[in-house]
Tab-separated table of C-alpha atoms in Angstrom:
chain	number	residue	atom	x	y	z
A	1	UNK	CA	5.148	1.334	-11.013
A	2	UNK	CA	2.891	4.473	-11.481
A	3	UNK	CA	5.204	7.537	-10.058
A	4	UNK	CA	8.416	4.541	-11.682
A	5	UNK	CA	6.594	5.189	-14.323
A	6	UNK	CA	5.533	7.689	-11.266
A	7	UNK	CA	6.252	10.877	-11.329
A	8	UNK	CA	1.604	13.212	-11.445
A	9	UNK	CA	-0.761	13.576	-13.981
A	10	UNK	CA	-0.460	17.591	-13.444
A	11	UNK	CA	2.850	17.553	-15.640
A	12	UNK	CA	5.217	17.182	-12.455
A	13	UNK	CA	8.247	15.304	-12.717
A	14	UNK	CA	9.408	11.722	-12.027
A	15	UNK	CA	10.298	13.016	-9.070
A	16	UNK	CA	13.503	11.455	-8.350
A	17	UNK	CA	11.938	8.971	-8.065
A	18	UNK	CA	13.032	7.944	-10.774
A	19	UNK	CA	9.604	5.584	-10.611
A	20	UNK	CA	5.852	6.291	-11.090
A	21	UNK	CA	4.421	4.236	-13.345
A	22	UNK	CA	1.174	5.480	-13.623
A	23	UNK	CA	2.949	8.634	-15.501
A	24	UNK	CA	2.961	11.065	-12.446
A	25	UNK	CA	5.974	13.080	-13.419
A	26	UNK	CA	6.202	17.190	-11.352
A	27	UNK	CA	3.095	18.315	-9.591
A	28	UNK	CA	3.127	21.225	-11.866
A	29	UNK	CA	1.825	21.475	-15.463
A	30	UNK	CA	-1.793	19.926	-15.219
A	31	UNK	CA	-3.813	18.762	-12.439
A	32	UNK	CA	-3.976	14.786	-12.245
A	33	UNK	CA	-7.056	12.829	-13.003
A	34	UNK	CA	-6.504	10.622	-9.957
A	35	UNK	CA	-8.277	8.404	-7.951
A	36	UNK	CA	-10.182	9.616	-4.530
A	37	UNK	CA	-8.809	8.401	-1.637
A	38	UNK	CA	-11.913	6.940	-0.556
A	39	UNK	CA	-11.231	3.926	-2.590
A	40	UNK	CA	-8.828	2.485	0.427
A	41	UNK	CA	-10.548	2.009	3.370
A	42	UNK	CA	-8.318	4.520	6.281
A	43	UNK	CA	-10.078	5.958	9.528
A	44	UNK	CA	-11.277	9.847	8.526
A	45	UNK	CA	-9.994	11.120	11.172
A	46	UNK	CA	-6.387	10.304	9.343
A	47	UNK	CA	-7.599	10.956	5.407
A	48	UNK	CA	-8.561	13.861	6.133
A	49	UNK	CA	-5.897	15.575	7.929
A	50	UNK	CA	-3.723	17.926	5.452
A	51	UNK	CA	-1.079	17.486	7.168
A	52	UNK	CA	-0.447	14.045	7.551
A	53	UNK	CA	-1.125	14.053	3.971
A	54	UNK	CA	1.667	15.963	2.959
A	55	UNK	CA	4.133	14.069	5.349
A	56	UNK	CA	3.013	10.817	3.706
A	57	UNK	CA	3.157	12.154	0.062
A	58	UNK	CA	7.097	13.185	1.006
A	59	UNK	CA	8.182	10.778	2.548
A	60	UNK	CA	6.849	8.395	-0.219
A	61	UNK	CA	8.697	10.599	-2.768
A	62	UNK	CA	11.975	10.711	-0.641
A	63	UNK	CA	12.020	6.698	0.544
A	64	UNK	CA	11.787	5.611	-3.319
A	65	UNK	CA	14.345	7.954	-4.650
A	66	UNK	CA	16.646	6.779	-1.660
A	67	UNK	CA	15.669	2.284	-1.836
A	68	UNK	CA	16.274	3.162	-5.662
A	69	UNK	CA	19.532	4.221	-5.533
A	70	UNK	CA	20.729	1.931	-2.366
A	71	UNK	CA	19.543	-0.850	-4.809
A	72	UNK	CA	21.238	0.213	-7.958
A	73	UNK	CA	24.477	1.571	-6.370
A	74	UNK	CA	26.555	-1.566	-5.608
A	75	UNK	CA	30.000	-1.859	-6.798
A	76	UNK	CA	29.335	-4.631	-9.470
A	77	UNK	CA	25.401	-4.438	-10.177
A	78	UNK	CA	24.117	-4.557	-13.676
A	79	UNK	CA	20.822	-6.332	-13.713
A	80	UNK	CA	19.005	-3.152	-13.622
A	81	UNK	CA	16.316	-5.267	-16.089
A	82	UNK	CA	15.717	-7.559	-13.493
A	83	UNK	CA	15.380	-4.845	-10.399
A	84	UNK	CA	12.633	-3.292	-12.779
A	85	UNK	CA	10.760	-6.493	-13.372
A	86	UNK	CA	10.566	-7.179	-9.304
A	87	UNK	CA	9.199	-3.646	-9.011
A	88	UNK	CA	6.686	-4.146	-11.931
A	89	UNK	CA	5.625	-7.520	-10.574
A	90	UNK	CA	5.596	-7.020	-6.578
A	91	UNK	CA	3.431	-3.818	-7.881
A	92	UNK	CA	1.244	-5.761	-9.888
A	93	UNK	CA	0.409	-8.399	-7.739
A	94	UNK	CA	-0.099	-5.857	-4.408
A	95	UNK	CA	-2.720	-4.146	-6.802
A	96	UNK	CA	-4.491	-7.408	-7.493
A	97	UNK	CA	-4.503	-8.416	-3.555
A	98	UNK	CA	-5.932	-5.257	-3.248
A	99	UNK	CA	-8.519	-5.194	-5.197
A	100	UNK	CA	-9.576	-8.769	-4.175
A	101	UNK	CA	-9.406	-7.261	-0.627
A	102	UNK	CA	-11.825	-4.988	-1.313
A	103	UNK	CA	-9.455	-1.895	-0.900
A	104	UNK	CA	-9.454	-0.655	-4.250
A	105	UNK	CA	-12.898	-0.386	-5.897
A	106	UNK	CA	-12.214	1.525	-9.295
A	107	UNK	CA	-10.339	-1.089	-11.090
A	108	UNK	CA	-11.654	-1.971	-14.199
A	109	UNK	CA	-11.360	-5.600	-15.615
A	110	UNK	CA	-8.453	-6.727	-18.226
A	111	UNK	CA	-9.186	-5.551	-21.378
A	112	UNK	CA	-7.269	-7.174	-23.981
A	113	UNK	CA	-7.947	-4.700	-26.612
A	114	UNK	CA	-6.882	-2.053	-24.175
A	115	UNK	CA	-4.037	-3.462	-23.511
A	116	UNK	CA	-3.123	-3.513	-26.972
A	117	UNK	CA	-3.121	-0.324	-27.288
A	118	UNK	CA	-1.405	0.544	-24.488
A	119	UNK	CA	1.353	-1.317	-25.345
A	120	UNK	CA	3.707	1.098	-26.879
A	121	UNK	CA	3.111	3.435	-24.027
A	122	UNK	CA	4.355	0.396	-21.595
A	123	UNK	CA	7.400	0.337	-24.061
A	124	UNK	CA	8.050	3.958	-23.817
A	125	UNK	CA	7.704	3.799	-20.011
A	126	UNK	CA	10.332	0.955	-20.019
A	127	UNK	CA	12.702	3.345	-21.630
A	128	UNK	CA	12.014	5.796	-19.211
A	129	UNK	CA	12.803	3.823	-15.879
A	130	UNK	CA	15.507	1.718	-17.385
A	131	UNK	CA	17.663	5.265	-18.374
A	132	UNK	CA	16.623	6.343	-14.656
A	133	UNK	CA	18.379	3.615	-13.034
A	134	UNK	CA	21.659	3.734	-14.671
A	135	UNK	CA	21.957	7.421	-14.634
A	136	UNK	CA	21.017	7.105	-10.851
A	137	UNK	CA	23.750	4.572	-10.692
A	138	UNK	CA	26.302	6.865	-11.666
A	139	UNK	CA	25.183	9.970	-10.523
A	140	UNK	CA	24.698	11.332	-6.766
A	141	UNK	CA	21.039	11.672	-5.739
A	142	UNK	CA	21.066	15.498	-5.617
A	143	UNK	CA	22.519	15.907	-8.923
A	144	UNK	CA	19.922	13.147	-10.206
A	145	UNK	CA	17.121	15.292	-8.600
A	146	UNK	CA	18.730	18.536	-9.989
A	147	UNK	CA	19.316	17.080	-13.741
A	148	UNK	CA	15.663	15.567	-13.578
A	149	UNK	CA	14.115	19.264	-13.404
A	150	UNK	CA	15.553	19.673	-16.963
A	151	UNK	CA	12.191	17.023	-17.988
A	152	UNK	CA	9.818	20.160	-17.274
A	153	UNK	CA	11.443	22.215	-19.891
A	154	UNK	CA	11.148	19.157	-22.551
A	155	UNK	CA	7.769	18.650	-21.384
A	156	UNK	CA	6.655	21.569	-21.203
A	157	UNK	CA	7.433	22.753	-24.806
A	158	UNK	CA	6.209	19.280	-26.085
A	159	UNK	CA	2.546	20.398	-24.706
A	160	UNK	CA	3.264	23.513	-26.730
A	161	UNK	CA	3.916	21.758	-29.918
A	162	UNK	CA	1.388	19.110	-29.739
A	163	UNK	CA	-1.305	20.065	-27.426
A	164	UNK	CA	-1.426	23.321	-28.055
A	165	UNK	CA	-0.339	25.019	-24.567
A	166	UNK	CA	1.685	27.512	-23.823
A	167	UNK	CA	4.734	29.094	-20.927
A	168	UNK	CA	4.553	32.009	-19.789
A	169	UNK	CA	7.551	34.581	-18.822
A	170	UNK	CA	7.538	33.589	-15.209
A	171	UNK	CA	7.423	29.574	-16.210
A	172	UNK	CA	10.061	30.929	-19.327
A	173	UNK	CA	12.501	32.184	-16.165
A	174	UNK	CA	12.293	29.006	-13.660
A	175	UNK	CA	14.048	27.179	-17.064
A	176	UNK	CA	16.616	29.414	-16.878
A	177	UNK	CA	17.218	28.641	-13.622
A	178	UNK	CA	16.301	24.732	-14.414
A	179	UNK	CA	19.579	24.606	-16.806
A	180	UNK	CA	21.463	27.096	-14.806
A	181	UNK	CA	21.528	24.835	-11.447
A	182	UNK	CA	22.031	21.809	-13.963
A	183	UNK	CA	25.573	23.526	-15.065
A	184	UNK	CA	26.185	24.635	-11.337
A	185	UNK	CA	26.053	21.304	-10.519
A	186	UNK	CA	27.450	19.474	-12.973
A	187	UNK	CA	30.830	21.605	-12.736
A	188	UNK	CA	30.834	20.970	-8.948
A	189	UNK	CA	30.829	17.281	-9.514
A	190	UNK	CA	33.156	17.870	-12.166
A	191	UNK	CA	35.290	19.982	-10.025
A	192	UNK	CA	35.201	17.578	-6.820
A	193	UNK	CA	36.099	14.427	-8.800
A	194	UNK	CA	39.717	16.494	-10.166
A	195	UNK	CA	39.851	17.773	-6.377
A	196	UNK	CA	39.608	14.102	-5.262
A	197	UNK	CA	43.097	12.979	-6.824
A	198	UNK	CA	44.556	16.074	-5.909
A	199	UNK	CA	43.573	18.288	-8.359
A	200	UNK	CA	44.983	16.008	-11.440
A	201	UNK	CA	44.609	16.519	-14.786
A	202	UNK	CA	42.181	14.419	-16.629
A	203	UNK	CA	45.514	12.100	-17.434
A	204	UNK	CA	44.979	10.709	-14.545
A	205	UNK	CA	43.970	7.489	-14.886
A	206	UNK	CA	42.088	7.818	-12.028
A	207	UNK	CA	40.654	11.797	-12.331
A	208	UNK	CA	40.010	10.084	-15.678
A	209	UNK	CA	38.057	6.768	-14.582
A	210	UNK	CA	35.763	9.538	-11.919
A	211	UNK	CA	35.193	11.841	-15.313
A	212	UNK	CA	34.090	8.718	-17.300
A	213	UNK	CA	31.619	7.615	-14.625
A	214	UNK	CA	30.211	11.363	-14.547
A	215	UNK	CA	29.645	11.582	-18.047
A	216	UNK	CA	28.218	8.155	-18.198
A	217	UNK	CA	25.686	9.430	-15.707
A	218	UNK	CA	25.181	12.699	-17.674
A	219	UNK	CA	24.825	10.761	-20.852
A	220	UNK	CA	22.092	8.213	-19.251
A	221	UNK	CA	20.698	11.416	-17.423
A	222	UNK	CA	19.831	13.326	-21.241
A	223	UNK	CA	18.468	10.003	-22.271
A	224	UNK	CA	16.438	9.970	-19.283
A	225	UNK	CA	15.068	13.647	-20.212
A	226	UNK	CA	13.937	13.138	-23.623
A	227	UNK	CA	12.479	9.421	-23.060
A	228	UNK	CA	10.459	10.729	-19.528
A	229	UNK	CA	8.949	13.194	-21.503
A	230	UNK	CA	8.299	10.808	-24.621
A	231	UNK	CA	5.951	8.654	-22.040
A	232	UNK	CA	4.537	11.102	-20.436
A	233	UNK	CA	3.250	13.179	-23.783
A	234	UNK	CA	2.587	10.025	-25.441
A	235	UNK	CA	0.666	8.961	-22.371
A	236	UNK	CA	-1.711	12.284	-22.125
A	237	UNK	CA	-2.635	11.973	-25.915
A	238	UNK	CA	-3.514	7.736	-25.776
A	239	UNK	CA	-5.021	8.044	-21.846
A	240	UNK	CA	-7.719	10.663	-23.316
A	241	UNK	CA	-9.405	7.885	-25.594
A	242	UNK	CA	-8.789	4.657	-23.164
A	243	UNK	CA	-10.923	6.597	-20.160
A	244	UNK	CA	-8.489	5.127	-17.800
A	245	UNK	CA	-8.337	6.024	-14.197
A	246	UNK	CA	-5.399	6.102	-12.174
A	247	UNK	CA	-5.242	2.426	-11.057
A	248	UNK	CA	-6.286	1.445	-14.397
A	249	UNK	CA	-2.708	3.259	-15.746
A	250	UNK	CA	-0.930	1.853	-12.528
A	251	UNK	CA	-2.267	-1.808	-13.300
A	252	UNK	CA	-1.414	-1.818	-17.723
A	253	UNK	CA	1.623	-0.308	-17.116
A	254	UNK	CA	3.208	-2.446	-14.525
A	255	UNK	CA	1.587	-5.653	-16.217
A	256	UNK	CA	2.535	-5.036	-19.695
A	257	UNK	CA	6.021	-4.508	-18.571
A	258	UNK	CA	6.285	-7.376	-17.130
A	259	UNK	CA	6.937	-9.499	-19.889
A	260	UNK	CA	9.232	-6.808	-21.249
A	261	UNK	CA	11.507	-7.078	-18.736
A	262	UNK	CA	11.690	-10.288	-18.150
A	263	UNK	CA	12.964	-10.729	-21.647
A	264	UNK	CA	15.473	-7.995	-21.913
A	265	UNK	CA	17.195	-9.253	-18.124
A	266	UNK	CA	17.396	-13.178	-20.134
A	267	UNK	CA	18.659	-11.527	-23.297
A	268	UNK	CA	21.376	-8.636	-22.114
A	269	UNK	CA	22.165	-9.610	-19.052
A	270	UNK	CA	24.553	-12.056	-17.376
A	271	UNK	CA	22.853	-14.824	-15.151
A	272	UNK	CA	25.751	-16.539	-14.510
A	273	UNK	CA	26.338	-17.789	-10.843
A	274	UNK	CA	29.302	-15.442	-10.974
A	275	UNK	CA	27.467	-12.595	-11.726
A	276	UNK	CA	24.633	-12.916	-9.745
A	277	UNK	CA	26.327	-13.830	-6.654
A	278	UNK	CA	28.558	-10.318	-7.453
A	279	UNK	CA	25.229	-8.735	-7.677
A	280	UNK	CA	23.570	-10.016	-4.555
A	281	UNK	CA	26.208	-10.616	-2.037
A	282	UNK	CA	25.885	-12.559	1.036
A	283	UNK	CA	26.853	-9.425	3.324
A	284	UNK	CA	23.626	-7.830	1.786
A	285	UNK	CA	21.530	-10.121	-0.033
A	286	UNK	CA	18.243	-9.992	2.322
A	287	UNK	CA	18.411	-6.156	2.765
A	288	UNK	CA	18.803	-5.827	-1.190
A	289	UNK	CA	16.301	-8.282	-1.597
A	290	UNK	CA	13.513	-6.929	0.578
A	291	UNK	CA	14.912	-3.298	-0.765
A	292	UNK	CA	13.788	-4.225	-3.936
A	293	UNK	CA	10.083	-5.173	-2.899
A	294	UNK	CA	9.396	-2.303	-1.275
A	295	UNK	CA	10.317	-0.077	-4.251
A	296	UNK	CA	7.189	-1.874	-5.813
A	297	UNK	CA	4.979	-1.497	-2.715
A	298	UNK	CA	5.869	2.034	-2.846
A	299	UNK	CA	4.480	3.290	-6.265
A	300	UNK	CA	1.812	2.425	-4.966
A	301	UNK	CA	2.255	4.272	-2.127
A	302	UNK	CA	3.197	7.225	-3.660
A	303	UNK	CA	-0.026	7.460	-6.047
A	304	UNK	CA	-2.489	6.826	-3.569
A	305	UNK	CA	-0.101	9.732	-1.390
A	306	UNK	CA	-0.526	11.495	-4.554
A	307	UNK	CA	-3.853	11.681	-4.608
A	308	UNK	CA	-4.662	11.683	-0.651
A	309	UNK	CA	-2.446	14.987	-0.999
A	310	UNK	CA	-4.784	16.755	-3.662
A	311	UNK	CA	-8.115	15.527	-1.831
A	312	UNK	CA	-7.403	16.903	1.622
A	313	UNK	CA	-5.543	19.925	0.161
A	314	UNK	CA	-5.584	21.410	-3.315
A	315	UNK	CA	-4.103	21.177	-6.506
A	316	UNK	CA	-2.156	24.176	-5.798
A	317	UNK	CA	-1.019	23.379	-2.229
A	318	UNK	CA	-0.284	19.744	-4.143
A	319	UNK	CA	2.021	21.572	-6.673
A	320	UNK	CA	3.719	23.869	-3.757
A	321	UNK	CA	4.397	20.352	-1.629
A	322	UNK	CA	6.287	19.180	-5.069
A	323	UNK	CA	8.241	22.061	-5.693
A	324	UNK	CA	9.498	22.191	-2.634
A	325	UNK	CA	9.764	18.320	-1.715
A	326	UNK	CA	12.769	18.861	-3.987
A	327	UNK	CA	14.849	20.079	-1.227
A	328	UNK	CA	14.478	17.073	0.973
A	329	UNK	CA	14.490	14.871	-1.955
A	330	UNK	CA	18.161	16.204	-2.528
A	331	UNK	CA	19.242	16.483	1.057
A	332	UNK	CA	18.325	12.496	1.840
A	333	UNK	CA	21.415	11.906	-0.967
A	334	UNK	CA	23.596	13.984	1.195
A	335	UNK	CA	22.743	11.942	4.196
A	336	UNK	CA	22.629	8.336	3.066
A	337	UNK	CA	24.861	8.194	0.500
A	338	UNK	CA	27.901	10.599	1.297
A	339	UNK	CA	27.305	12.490	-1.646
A	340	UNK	CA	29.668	15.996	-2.066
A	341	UNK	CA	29.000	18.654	0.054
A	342	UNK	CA	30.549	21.323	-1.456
A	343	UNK	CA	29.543	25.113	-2.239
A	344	UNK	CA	29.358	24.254	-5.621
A	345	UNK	CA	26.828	21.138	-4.815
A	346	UNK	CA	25.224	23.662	-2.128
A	347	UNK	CA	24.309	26.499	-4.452
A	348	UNK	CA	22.990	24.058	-7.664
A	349	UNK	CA	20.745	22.374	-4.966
A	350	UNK	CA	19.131	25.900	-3.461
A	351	UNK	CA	19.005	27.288	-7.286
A	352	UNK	CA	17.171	23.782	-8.264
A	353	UNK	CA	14.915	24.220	-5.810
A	354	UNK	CA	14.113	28.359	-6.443
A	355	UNK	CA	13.150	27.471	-9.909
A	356	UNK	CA	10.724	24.397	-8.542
A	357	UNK	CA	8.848	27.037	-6.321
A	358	UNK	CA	8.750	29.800	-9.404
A	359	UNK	CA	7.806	27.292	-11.846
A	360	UNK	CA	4.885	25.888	-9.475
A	361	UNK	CA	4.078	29.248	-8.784
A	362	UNK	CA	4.255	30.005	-12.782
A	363	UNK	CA	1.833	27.226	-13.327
A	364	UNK	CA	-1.111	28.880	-10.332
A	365	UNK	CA	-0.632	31.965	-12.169
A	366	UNK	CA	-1.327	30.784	-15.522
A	367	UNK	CA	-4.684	28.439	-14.207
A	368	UNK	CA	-5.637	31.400	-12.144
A	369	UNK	CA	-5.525	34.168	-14.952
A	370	UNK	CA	-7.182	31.437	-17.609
A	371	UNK	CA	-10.321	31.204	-15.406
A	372	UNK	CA	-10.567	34.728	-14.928
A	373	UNK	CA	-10.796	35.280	-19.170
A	374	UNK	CA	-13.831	35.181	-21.219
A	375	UNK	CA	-13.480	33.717	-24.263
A	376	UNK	CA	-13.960	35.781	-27.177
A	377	UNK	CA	-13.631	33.100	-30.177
A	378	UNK	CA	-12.890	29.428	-30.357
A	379	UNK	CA	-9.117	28.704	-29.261
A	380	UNK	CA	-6.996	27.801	-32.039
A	381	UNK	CA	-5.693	23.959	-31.803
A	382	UNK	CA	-2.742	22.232	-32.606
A	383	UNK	CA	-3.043	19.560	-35.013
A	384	UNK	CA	-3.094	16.643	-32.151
A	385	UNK	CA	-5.393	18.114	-29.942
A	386	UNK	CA	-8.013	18.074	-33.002
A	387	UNK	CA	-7.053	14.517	-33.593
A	388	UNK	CA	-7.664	13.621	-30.324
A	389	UNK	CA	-11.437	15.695	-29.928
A	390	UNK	CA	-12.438	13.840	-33.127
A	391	UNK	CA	-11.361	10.586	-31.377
A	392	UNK	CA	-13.068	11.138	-28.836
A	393	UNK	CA	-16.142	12.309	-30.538
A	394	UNK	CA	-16.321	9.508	-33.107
């Protein structure tokens, strides 16, 4: 569950994926402490080829965003708990196997105490996949993958207050453009469900029931913004003192929301044979079912992508391959799922994706310029960033 509770260390966002666990969220505001590839034994001749690299790291990104929604979007599911718990544990035990295997070496033992404090985090990133699925439920992939950009902004201004960063103009002008395709394409949506029934007016009780579903999703979506970016600060300011390593994140987070889940899909939702046979019909119960284990296979997919992506390349050809893996991200919905393709849908899509390339580029322009200055006095810190240096130096 590392990019469930995905989405890369650098600030990037969940991308679509909706799922990261390890806290990768937008290859864009800070480059990821990761793991080197080298811990998983591949031929070299394959590791260290840029390109296939890149091809792995997208199609990783685009296959969860598209098994999430195929597995969230039936017609009566609603034991999005219990979908999260079979990614958590699949992902939990494939990391174990692993590791027994021999395949990943940098895995640290259970530590109890760790765990302990990693706890809230885990809760925090429960919050942030469970609002993922149920706005990605109601809402179309690209707008999803559109609405999600909105994160970076929330993120990014969160670093400002607590860890002292800062945005530049350039980064100031890609939000603009974040919230401007977010309004582009929530009036096409808007527009297309009225269009639908003929252009009716919202007494429709149809138009009506197609407005109510969008602004379900748009309500889950905001949720999804502000609790993303509560894990991932949160994350950055506890993962500083714990000394944890990718796997390490990938391995507490999934585990400690195991039991988590588990009790939430007992308590709120309805295991009746009714309902569960609704859920999993006959039609498409092994395709759901094995759809749902590969969603756990493939956080981990996507963080050792991740990470294969930034060894072979760069940080800044990493953040450039996340920008723009937008694009595809939001295409796949137009493919698989029949979403809208209107010029409304068209033009929030290609704006969405302008302001992923200008922020990434934003972000290389800010690291560049801050290693070419001297500096001339000690850099004022924000109250948590001092916390978190005497932490670390106690």
């Amino acid at each position: 569950m590392d990019d469930k509770k995905r989405d890369d260390y650098t600030i990037e966002m969940p991308d679509s994926d909706m799922r990261d666990f390890s806290g990768k969220v937008s290859p864009a505001l800070r480059r990821p402490s990761i793991p080197k590839v080298s811990g998983m034994h591949v031929p070299s001749q394959i590791t260290n080829n840029p390109t296939i690299s890149i091809l792995a790291y997208c199609l990783a990104s685009i296959s969860m965003t598209v098994i999430n929604k195929y597995c969230v979007s039936g017609a009566n599911w609603n034991l999005n708990f219990f979908f999260l718990a079979v990614q958590s544990l699949v992902c939990t035990l494939a990391i174990m196997a692993c590791k027994s295997m021999g395949l990943i070496k940098d895995l640290a033992k259970f530590d109890s105490e760790k765990a302990k404090r990693w706890f809230p985090i885990s809760l925090l990133l429960v919050g942030m996949i469970y609002t993922s699925t149920k706005s990605l439920r109601f809402l179309s992939v690209p707008v999803y993958t559109i609405f999600k950009n909105l994160t970076i902004i929330v993120i990014a201004y969160g670093e400002v207050l607590w860890f002292g960063g800062s945005v530049t103009p350039s980064a100031l002008f890609s939000f603009g453009l974040m919230v401007l395709s977010s309004v582009v394409a929530a009036w096409a949506d808007i527009q297309h469900a009225l269009a639908s029934y003929g252009n009716s007016s919202v007494k429709d009780p149809a138009a009506a029931a197609a407005l109510s579903t969008l602004n379900a999703g748009y309500a889950w979506m905001g949720l999804n913004v502000f609790c993303t970016a509560a894990y991932v600060l949160g994350m950055r300011k506890v993962i500083k003192k714990m000394n944890f390593k990718d796997w390490d994140t990938m391995f507490y987070n999934n585990l400690l929301t195991i039991p988590v889940l588990i009790v939430c899909t007992l308590v709120v939702e309805d295991w009746s044979s009714t309902n569960v046979a609704k859920n999993f019909p006959i039609a498409s119960r092994n395709s759901l079912v094995l759809a749902m284990i590969y969603s756990g296979l493939g956080t981990i997919f996507i963080s050792y992508a991740s990470a294969w992506c930034i060894r072979v390349t760069s940080s800044t050809t990493y953040s450039m391959v996340g920008a723009l893996n937008k694009l595809p991200v939001a295409v796949s919905g137009l493919i698989f799922f029949d979403a809208p393709v209107t010029f409304g849908s068209v033009s929030a899509i290609f704006i969405g994706f302008v302001s992923g390339i200008v922020y990434a580029w934003a972000k290389v322009r800010q690291t560049a310029a801050s290693k070419m200055t001297l500096p001339t006095s000690a850099p004022v810190m924000s109250a948590s960033s001092q916390s978190s240096r005497d932490a670390n130096s106690s």
